[in-house]
Coordinates of C-alpha atoms and ligand atoms in Angstrom, one line a residue:
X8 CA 34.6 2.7 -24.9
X9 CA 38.2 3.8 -24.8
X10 CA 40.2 5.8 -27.5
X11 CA 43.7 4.9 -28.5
X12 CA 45.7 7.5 -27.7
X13 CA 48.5 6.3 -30.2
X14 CA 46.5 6.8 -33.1
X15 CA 44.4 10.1 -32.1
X16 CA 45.4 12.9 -34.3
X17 CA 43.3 15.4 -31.6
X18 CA 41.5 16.7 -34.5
X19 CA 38.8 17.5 -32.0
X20 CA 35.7 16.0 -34.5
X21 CA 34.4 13.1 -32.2
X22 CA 33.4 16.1 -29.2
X23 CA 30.0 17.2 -30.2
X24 CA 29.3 13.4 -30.7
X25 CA 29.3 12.3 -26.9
X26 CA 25.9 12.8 -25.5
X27 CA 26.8 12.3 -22.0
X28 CA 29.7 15.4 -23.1
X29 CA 32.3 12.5 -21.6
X30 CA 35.1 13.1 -24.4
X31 CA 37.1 15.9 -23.8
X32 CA 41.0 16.8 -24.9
X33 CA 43.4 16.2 -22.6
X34 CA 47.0 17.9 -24.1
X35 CA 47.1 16.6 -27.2
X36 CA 44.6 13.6 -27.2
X37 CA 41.2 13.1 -26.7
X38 CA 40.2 11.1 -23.9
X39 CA 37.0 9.0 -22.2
X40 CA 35.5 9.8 -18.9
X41 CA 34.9 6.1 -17.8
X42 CA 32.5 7.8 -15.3
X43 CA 30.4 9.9 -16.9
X44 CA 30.7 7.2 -20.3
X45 CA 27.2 5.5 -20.5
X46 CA 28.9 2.8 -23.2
X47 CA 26.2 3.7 -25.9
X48 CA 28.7 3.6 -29.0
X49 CA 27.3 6.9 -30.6
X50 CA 31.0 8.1 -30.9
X51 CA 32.0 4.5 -32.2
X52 CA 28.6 4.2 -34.7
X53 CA 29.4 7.8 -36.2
X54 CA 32.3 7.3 -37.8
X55 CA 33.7 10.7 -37.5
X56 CA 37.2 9.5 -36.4
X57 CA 39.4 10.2 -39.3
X58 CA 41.8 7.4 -37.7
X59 CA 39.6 5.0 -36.0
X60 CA 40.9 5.3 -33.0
X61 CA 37.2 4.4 -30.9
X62 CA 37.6 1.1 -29.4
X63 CA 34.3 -1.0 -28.4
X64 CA 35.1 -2.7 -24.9
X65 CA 32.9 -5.7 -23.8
X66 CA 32.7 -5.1 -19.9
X67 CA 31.4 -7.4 -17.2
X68 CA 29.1 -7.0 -14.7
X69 CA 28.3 -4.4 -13.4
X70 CA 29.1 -2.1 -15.8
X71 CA 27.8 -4.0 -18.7
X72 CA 24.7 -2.5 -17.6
X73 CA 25.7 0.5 -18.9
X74 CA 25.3 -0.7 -22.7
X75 CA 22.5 -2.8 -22.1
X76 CA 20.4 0.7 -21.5
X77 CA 22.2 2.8 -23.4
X78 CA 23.5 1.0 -26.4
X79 CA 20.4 0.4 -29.1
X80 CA 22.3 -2.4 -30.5
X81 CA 23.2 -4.5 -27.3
X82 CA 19.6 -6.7 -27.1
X83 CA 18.6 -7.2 -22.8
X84 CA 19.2 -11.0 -22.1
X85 CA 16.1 -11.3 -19.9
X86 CA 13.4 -9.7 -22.3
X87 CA 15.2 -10.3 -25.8
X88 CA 14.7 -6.9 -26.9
X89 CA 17.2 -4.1 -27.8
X90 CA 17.3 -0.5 -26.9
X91 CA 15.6 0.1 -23.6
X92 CA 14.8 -3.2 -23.7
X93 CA 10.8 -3.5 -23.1
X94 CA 7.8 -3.5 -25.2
X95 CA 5.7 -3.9 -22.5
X96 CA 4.0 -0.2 -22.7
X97 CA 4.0 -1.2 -26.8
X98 CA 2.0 -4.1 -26.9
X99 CA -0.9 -3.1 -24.9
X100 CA -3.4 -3.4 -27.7
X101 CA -2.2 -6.8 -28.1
X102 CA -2.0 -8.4 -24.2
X103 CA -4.6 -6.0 -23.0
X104 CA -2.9 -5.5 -19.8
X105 CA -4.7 -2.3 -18.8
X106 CA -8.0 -3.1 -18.9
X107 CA -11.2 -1.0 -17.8
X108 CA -10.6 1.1 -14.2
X109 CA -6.7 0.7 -14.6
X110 CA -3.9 3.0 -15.9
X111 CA -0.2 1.6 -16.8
X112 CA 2.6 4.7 -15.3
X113 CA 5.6 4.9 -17.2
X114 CA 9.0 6.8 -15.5
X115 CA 11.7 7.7 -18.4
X116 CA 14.2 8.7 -16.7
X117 CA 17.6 10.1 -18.3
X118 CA 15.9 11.8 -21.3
X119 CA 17.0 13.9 -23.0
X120 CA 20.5 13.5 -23.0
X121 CA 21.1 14.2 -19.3
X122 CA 21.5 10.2 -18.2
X123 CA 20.7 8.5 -14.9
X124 CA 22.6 6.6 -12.1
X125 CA 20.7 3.6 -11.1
X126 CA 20.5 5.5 -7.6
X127 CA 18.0 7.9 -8.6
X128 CA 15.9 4.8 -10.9
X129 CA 15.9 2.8 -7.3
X130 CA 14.7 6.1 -5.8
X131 CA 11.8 6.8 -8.0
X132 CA 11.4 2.7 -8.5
X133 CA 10.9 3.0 -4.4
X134 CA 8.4 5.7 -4.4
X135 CA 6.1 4.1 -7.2
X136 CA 6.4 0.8 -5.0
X137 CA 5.2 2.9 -1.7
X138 CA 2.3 4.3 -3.8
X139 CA 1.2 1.3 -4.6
X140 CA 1.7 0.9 -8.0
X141 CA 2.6 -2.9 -9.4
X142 CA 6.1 -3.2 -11.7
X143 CA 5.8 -4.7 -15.2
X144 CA 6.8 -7.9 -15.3
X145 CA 8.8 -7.5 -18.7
X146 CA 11.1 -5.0 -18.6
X147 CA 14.7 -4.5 -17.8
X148 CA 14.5 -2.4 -14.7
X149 CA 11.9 -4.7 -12.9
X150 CA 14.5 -7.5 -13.3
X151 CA 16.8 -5.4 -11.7
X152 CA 15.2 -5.5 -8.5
X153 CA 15.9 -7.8 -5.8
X154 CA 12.6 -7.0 -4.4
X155 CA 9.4 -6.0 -6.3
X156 CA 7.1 -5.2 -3.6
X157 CA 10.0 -2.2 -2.7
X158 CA 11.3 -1.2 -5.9
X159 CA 15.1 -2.2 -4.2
X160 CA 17.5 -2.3 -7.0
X161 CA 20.7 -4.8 -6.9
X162 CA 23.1 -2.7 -4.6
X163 CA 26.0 -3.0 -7.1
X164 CA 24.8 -1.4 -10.2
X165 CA 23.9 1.8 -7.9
X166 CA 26.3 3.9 -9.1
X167 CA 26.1 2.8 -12.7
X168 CA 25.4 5.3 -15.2
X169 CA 22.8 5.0 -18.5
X170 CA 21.2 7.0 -21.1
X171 CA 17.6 6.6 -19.9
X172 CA 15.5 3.7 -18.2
X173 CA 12.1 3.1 -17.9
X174 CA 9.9 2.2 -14.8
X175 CA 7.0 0.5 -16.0
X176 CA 4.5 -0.2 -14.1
X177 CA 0.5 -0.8 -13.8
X178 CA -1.9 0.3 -10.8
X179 CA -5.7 1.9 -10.9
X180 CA -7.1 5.3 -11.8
X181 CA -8.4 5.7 -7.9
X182 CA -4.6 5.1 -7.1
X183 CA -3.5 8.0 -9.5
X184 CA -3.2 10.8 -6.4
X185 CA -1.2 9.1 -4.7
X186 CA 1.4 8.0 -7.1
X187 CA 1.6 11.2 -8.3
X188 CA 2.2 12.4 -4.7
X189 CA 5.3 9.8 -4.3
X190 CA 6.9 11.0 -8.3
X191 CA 6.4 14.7 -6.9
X192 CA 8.6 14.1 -3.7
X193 CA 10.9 11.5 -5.3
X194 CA 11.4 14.1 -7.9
X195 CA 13.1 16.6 -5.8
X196 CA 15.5 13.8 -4.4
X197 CA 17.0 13.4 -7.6
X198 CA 20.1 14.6 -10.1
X199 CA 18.6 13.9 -13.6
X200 CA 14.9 14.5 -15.0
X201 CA 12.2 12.1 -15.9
X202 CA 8.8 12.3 -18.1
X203 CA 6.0 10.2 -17.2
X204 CA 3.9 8.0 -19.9
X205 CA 0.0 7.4 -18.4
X206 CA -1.0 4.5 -20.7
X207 CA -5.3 3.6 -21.1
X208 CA -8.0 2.2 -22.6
X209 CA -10.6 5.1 -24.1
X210 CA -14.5 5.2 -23.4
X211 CA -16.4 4.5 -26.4
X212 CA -17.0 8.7 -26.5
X213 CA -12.9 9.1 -26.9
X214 CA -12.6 10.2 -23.2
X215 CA -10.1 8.4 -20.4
X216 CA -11.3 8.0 -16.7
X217 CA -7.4 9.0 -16.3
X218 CA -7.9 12.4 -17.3
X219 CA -10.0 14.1 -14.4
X220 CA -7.7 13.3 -11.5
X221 CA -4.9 13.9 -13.6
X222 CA -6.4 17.6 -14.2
X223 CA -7.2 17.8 -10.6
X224 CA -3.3 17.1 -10.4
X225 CA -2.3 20.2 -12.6
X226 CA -0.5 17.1 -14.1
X227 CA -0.1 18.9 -18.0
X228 CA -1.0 16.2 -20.6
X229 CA -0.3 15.7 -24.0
X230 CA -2.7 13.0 -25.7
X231 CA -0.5 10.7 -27.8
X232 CA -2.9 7.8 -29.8
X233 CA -1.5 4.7 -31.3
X234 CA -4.2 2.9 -33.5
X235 CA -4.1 -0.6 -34.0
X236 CA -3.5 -1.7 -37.8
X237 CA -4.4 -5.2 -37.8
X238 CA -0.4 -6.5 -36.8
X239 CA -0.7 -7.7 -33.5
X240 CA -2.8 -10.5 -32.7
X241 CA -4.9 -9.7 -29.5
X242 CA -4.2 -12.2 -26.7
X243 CA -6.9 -11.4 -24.4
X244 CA -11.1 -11.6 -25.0
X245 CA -12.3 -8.2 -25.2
X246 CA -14.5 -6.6 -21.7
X247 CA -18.0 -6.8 -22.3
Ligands
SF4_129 S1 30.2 5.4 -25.8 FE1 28.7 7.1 -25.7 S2 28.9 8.0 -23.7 FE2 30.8 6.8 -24.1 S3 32.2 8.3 -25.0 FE3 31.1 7.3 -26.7 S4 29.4 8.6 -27.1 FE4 30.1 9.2 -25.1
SF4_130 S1 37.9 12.1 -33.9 FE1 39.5 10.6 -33.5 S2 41.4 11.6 -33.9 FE2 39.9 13.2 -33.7 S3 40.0 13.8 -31.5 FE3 38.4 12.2 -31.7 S4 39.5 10.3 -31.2 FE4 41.1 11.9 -31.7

């Protein structure tokens, strides 16, 4: 994103806009940081600018990965899905990836409105692969990596900045400890925050084998349900 600096009138309306806080006056116009600018278009898409002076770039790569986490209109090549870019943790109900004994561990990172370098993603992505965990197959980040089994990210996004991005990823509920070990101590080797999303199947009484190690953990939960209303078309043969 860049702003013309011929036709800004520094009215100073676009500023609360930026989530990222990357527009800022500079003498008598408002500029970009190109550094700190994840390329999500808010500024662009609010139409504040009394002069239309926001002008949408089309980058390359690398930074094109900037609006292909960031930008809710710019659709992921690989998984054909806008936004973040995955439905992987959405579908569930449908592919019935996690089934009995297994737990799907989700890492959002960048939210809310702090961002992430891909650094810090490759640094959690590497502690989830130590742990044991296996990476959706999926989603945008996984594709990122040049290897799976590590959680390595490509070298030259690194330093590339988004709004959020989310580690998907599947493992089992004996496994729980020590992923939850590796996000504690990858946690205090990063700049920006991240909330986890523990995805499973319930027991026929409501409860979820997930929850007693969890609690064990001092891990604080808050129970989030989706119900199935007859949409999706289940894929899989139901556990007997
Ligand atoms: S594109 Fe997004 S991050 Fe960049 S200046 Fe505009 S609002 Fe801020
Ligand atoms: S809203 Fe437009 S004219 Fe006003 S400061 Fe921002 S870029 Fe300049």
């Amino acid at each position: 994103m860049k702003i013309d600096p011929e036709l800004c009138i520094a009215c100073e309306a676009c500023l609360p806009y930026c989530p990222m806080a990357a527009i800022s006056m500079k003498g008598d116009v408002a500029t970009i940081d190109v550094d700190e600018c994840v390329e999500c278009g808010v500024c662009f898409r609010a139409g504040v600018c009394p002069v239309d002076a926001f002008v949408e770039e089309v980058h390359e790569w690398p930074r094109s990965v900037r609006a292909a986490f960031s930008n809710p209109l710019t659709v992921h090549k690989e998984t054909r899905v806008p936004g973040r870019g995955t439905e992987e943790a959405k579908t569930t109900d449908v592919t019935g990836r996690f089934k009995r004994g297994f737990v799907g561990i989700t890492a959002e990172m960048g939210r809310p409105g702090v961002g992430v370098r891909f650094y810090d993603v490759e640094k959690v992505a590497q502690a989830m692969a130590k742990s044991g965990v296996e990476f959706a197959h999926d989603n945008p980040v996984t594709f990122l990596m040049v290897d799976k089994s590590t959680g390595k990210l490509k070298s030259e996004i690194l330093n590339e900045k988004a709004c959020s991005a989310m580690i998907e990823s599947i493992t089992t509920v004996e496994n729980i400890p020590a992923v939850i070990k590796a996000l504690r101590e990858a946690a205090a080797q990063i700049e920006t925050v991240f909330t986890l999303t523990i995805s499973t199947k319930l027991e026929a009484d409501g409860s979820a084998l997930c929850e007693k190690p969890l609690k064990k953990l001092n891990v604080p939960l808050y129970l989030n349900g989706k119900v199935n209303v007859g949409l999706g078309r289940p894929l899989f043969k139901e556990e007997s």
